[in-house]
mmCIF file of C-alpha atoms and ligand atoms in Angstrom:
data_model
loop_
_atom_site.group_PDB
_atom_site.id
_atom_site.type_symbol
_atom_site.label_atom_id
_atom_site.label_comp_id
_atom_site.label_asym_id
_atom_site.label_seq_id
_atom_site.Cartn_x
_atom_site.Cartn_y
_atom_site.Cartn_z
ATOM 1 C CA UNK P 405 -65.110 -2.685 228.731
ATOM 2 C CA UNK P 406 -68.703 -1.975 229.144
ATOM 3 C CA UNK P 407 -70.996 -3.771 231.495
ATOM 4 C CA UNK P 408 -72.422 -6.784 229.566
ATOM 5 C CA UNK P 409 -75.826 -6.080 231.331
ATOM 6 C CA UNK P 410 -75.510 -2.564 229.023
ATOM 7 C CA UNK P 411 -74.561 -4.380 226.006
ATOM 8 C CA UNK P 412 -77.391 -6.525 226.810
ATOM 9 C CA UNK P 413 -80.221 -4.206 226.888
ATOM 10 C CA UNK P 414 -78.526 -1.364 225.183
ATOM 11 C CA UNK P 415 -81.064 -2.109 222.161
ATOM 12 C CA UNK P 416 -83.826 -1.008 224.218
ATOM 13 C CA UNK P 417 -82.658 2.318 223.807
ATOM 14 C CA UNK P 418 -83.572 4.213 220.056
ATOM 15 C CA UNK P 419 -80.977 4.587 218.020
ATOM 16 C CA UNK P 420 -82.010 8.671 217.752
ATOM 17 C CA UNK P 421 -82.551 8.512 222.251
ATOM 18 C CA UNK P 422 -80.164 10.821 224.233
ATOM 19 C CA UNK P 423 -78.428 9.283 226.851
ATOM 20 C CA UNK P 424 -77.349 9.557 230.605
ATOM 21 C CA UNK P 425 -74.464 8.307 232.269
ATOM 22 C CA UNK P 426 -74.566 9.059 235.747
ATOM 23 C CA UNK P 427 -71.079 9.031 237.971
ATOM 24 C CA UNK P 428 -69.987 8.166 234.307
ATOM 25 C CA UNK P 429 -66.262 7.523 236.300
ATOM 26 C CA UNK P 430 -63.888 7.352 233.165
ATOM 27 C CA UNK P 431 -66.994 7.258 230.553
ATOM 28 C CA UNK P 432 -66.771 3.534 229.456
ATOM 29 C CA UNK P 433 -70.752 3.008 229.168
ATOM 30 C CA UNK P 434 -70.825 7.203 227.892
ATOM 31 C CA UNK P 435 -68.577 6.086 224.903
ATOM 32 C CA UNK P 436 -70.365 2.749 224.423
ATOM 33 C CA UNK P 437 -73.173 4.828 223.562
ATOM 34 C CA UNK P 438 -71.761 7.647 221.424
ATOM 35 C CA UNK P 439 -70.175 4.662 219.292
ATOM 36 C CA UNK P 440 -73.362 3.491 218.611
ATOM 37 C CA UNK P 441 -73.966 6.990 217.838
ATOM 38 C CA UNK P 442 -76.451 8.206 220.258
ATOM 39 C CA UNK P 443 -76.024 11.856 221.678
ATOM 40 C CA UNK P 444 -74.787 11.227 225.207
ATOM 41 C CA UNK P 445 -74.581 13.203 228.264
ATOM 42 C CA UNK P 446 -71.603 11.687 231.325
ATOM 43 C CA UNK P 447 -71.855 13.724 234.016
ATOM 44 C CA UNK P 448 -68.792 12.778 237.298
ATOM 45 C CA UNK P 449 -67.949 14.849 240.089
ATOM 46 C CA UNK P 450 -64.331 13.908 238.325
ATOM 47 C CA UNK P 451 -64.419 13.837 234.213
ATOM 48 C CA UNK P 452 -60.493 14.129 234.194
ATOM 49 C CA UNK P 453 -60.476 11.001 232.359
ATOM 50 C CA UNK P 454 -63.073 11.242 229.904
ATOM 51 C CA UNK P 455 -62.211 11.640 226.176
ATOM 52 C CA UNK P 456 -63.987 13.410 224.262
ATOM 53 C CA UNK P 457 -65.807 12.042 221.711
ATOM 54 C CA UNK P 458 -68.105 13.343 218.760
ATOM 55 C CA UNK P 459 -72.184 13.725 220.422
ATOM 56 C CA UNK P 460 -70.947 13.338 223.918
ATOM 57 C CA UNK P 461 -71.445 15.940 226.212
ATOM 58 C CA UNK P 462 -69.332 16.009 229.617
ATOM 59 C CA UNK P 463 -70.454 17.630 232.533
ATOM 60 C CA UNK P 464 -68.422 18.092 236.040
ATOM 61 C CA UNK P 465 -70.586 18.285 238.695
ATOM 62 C CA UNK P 466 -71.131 16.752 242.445
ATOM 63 C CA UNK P 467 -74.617 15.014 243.040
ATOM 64 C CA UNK P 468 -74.027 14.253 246.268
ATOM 65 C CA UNK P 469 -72.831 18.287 248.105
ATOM 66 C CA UNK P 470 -76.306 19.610 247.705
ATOM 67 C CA UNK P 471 -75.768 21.595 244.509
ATOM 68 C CA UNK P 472 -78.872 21.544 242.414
ATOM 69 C CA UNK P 473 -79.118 19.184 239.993
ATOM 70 C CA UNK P 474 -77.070 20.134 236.927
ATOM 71 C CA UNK P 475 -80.157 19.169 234.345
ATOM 72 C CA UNK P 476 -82.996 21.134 235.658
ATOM 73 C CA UNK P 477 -86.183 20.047 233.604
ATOM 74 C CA UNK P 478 -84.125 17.986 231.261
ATOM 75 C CA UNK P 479 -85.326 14.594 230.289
ATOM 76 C CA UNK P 480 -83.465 11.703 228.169
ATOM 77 C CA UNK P 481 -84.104 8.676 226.472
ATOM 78 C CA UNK P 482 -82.163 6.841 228.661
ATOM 79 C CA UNK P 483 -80.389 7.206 232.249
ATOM 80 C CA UNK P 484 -77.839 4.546 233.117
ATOM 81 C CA UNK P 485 -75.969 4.071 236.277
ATOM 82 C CA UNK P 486 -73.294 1.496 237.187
ATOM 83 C CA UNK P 487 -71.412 0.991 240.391
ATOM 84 C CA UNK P 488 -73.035 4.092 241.812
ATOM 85 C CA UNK P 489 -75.503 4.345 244.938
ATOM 86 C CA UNK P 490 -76.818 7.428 246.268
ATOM 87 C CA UNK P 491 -80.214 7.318 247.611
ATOM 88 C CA UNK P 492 -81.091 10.961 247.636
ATOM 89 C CA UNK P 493 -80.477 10.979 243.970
ATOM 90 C CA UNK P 494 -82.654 8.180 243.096
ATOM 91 C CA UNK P 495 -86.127 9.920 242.382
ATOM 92 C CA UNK P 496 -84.510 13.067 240.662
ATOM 93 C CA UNK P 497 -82.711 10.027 237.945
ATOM 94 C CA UNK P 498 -86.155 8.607 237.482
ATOM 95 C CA UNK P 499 -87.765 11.990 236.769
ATOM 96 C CA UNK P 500 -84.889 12.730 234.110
ATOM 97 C CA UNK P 501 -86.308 9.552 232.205
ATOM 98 C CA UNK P 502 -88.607 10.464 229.653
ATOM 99 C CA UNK P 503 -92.149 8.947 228.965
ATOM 100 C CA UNK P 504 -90.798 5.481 227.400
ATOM 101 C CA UNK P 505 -87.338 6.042 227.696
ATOM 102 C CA UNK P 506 -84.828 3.391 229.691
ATOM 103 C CA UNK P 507 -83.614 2.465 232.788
ATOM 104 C CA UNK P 508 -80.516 1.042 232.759
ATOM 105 C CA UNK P 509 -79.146 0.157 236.571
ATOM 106 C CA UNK P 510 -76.555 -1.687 238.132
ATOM 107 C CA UNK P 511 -74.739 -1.442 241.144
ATOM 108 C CA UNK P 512 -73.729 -3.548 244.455
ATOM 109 C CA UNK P 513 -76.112 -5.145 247.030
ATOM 110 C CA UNK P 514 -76.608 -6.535 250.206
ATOM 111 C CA UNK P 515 -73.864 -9.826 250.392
ATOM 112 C CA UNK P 516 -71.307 -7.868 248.522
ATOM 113 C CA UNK P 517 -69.751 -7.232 251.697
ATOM 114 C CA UNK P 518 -68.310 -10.960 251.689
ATOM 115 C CA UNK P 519 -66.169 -10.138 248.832
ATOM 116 C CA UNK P 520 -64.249 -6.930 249.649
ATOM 117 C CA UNK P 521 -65.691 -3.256 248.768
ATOM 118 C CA UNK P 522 -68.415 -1.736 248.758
ATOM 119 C CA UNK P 523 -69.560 -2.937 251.596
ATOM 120 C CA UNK P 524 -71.205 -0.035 253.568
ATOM 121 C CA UNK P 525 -74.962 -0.502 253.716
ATOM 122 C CA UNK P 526 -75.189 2.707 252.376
ATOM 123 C CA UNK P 527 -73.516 1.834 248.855
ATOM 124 C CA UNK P 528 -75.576 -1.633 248.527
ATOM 125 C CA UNK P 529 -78.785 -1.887 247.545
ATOM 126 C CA UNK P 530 -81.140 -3.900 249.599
ATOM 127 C CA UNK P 531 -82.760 -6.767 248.367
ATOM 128 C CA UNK P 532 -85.789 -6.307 245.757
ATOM 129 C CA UNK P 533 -84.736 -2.149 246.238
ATOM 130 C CA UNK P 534 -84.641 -1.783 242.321
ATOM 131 C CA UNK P 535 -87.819 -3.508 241.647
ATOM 132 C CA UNK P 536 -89.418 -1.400 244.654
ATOM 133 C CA UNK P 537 -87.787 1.938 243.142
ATOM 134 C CA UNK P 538 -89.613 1.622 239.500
ATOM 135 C CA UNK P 539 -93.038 -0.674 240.567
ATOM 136 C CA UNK P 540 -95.014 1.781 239.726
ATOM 137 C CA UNK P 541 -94.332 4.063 237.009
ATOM 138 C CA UNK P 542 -91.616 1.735 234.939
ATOM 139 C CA UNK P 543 -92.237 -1.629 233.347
ATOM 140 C CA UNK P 544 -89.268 -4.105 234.042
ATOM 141 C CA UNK P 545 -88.383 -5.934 231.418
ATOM 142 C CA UNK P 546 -85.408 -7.678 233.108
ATOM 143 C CA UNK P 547 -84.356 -7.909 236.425
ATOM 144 C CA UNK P 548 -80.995 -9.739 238.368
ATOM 145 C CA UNK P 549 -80.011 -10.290 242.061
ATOM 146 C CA UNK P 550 -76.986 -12.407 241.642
ATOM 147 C CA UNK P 551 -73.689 -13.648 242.181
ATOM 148 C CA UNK P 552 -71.031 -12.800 239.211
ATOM 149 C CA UNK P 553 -67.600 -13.706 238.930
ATOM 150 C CA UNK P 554 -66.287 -11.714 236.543
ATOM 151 C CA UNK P 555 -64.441 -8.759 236.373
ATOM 152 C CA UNK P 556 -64.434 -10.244 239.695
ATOM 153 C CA UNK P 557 -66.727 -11.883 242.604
ATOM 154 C CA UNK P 558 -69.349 -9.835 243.201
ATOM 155 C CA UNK P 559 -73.127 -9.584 244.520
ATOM 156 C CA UNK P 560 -74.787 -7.267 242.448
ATOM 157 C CA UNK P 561 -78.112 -5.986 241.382
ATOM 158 C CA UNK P 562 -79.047 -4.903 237.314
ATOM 159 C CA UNK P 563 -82.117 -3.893 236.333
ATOM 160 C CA UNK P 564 -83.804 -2.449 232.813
ATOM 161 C CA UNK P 565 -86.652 -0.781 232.905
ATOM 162 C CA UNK P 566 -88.996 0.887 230.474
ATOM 163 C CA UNK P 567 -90.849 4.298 231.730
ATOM 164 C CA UNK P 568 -94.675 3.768 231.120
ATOM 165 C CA UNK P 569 -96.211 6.666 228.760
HETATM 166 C C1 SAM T 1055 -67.108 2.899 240.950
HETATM 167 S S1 SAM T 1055 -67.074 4.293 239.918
HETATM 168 C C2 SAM T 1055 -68.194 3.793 238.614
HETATM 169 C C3 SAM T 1055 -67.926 4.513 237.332
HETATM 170 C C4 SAM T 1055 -68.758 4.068 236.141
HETATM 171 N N1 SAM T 1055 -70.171 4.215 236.365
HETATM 172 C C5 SAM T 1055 -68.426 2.652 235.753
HETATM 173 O O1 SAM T 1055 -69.166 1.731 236.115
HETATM 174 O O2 SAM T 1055 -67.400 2.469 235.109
HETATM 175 C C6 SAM T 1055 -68.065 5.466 240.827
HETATM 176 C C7 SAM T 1055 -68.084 6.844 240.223
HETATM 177 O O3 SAM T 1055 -68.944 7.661 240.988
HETATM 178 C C8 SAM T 1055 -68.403 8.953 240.983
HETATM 179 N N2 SAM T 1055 -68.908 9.706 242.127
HETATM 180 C C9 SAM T 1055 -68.753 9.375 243.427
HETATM 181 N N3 SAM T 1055 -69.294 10.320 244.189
HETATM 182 C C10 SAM T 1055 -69.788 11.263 243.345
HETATM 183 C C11 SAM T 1055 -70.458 12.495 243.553
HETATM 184 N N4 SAM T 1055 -70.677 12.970 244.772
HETATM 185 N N5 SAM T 1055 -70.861 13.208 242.476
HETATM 186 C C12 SAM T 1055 -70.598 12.754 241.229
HETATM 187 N N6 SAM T 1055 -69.959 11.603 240.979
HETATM 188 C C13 SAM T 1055 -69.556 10.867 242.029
HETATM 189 C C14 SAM T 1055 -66.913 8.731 241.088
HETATM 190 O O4 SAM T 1055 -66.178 9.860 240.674
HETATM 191 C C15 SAM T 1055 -66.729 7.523 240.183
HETATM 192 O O5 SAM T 1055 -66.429 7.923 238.880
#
């Protein structure tokens, strides 16, 4: 099931936008979007257990040994991340976002450790840390720092973002 903080702002992306799903895991936002027809990239360091799917384009790489990024000078409509924290990464997924395309992020923060895993400060975002990462070259159009209970308990972070032109 995909996120319902993608299905919520999943019509901020064009229907004609390309798409990417970063640490895609088993491709459940990558297939959201190729159902709704948009040409999607998922990119995982493990793809084993993505189907493949008309317009969806997987790519195996790790973005976290030091490899170069696997889509030099590429931009895309949209880059979405869930459950996935890596620091380094961070300006290189902004730069892949063209001039008005989306930002679609969510992952763990700070608190989450109450509730099981993550819970290394490394793999939880900080308080305000998605706000901070887009101030000045996105506009937000909605922003969360909240509790959820569902799939299950769970202090998490979700923001989407527009690129400025
Ligand atoms: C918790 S899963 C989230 C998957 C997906 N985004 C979702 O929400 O369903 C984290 C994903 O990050 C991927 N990942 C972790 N380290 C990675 C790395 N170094 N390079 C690429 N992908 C990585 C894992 O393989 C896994 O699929």
């Amino acid at each position: 099931m995909p996120s319902p903080w993608i299905v919520q702002w999943a019509g901020l992306i064009a229907p004609a936008s390309t798409v990417l799903d970063v640490a895609a895991g088993r491709g459940r936002h990558a297939l959201f979007f190729a159902e709704r027809g948009q040409t999607v990239t998922a990119v995982d360091r493990d793809t084993s257990s993505i189907a493949p799917y008309a317009k969806l384009e997987i790519v195996t790489a790790d973005l976290e040994d030091g490899s170069p990024w696997p889509f030099p000078g590429r931009q895309f409509g949209a880059v979405v991340v869930t459950n996935y924290l890596h620091r380094p990464l961070m300006p290189t997924l902004l730069e892949a976002i063209a001039s008005g395309g989306v930002l679609l992020y969510e992952t763990f923060m700070v608190g989450n450790e109450r509730f099981g895993k993550p819970s290394r400060p490394d793999f939880l975002l900080k308080d305000g840390e998605l706000l901070e990462l887009v101030h000045d070259r996105f506009s937000v159009v909605a922003y969360e720092a909240r509790l959820i209970s569902e799939p299950r308990m769970a202090m998490v972070q979700r923001i989407a973002a527009r690129r400025s032109s």
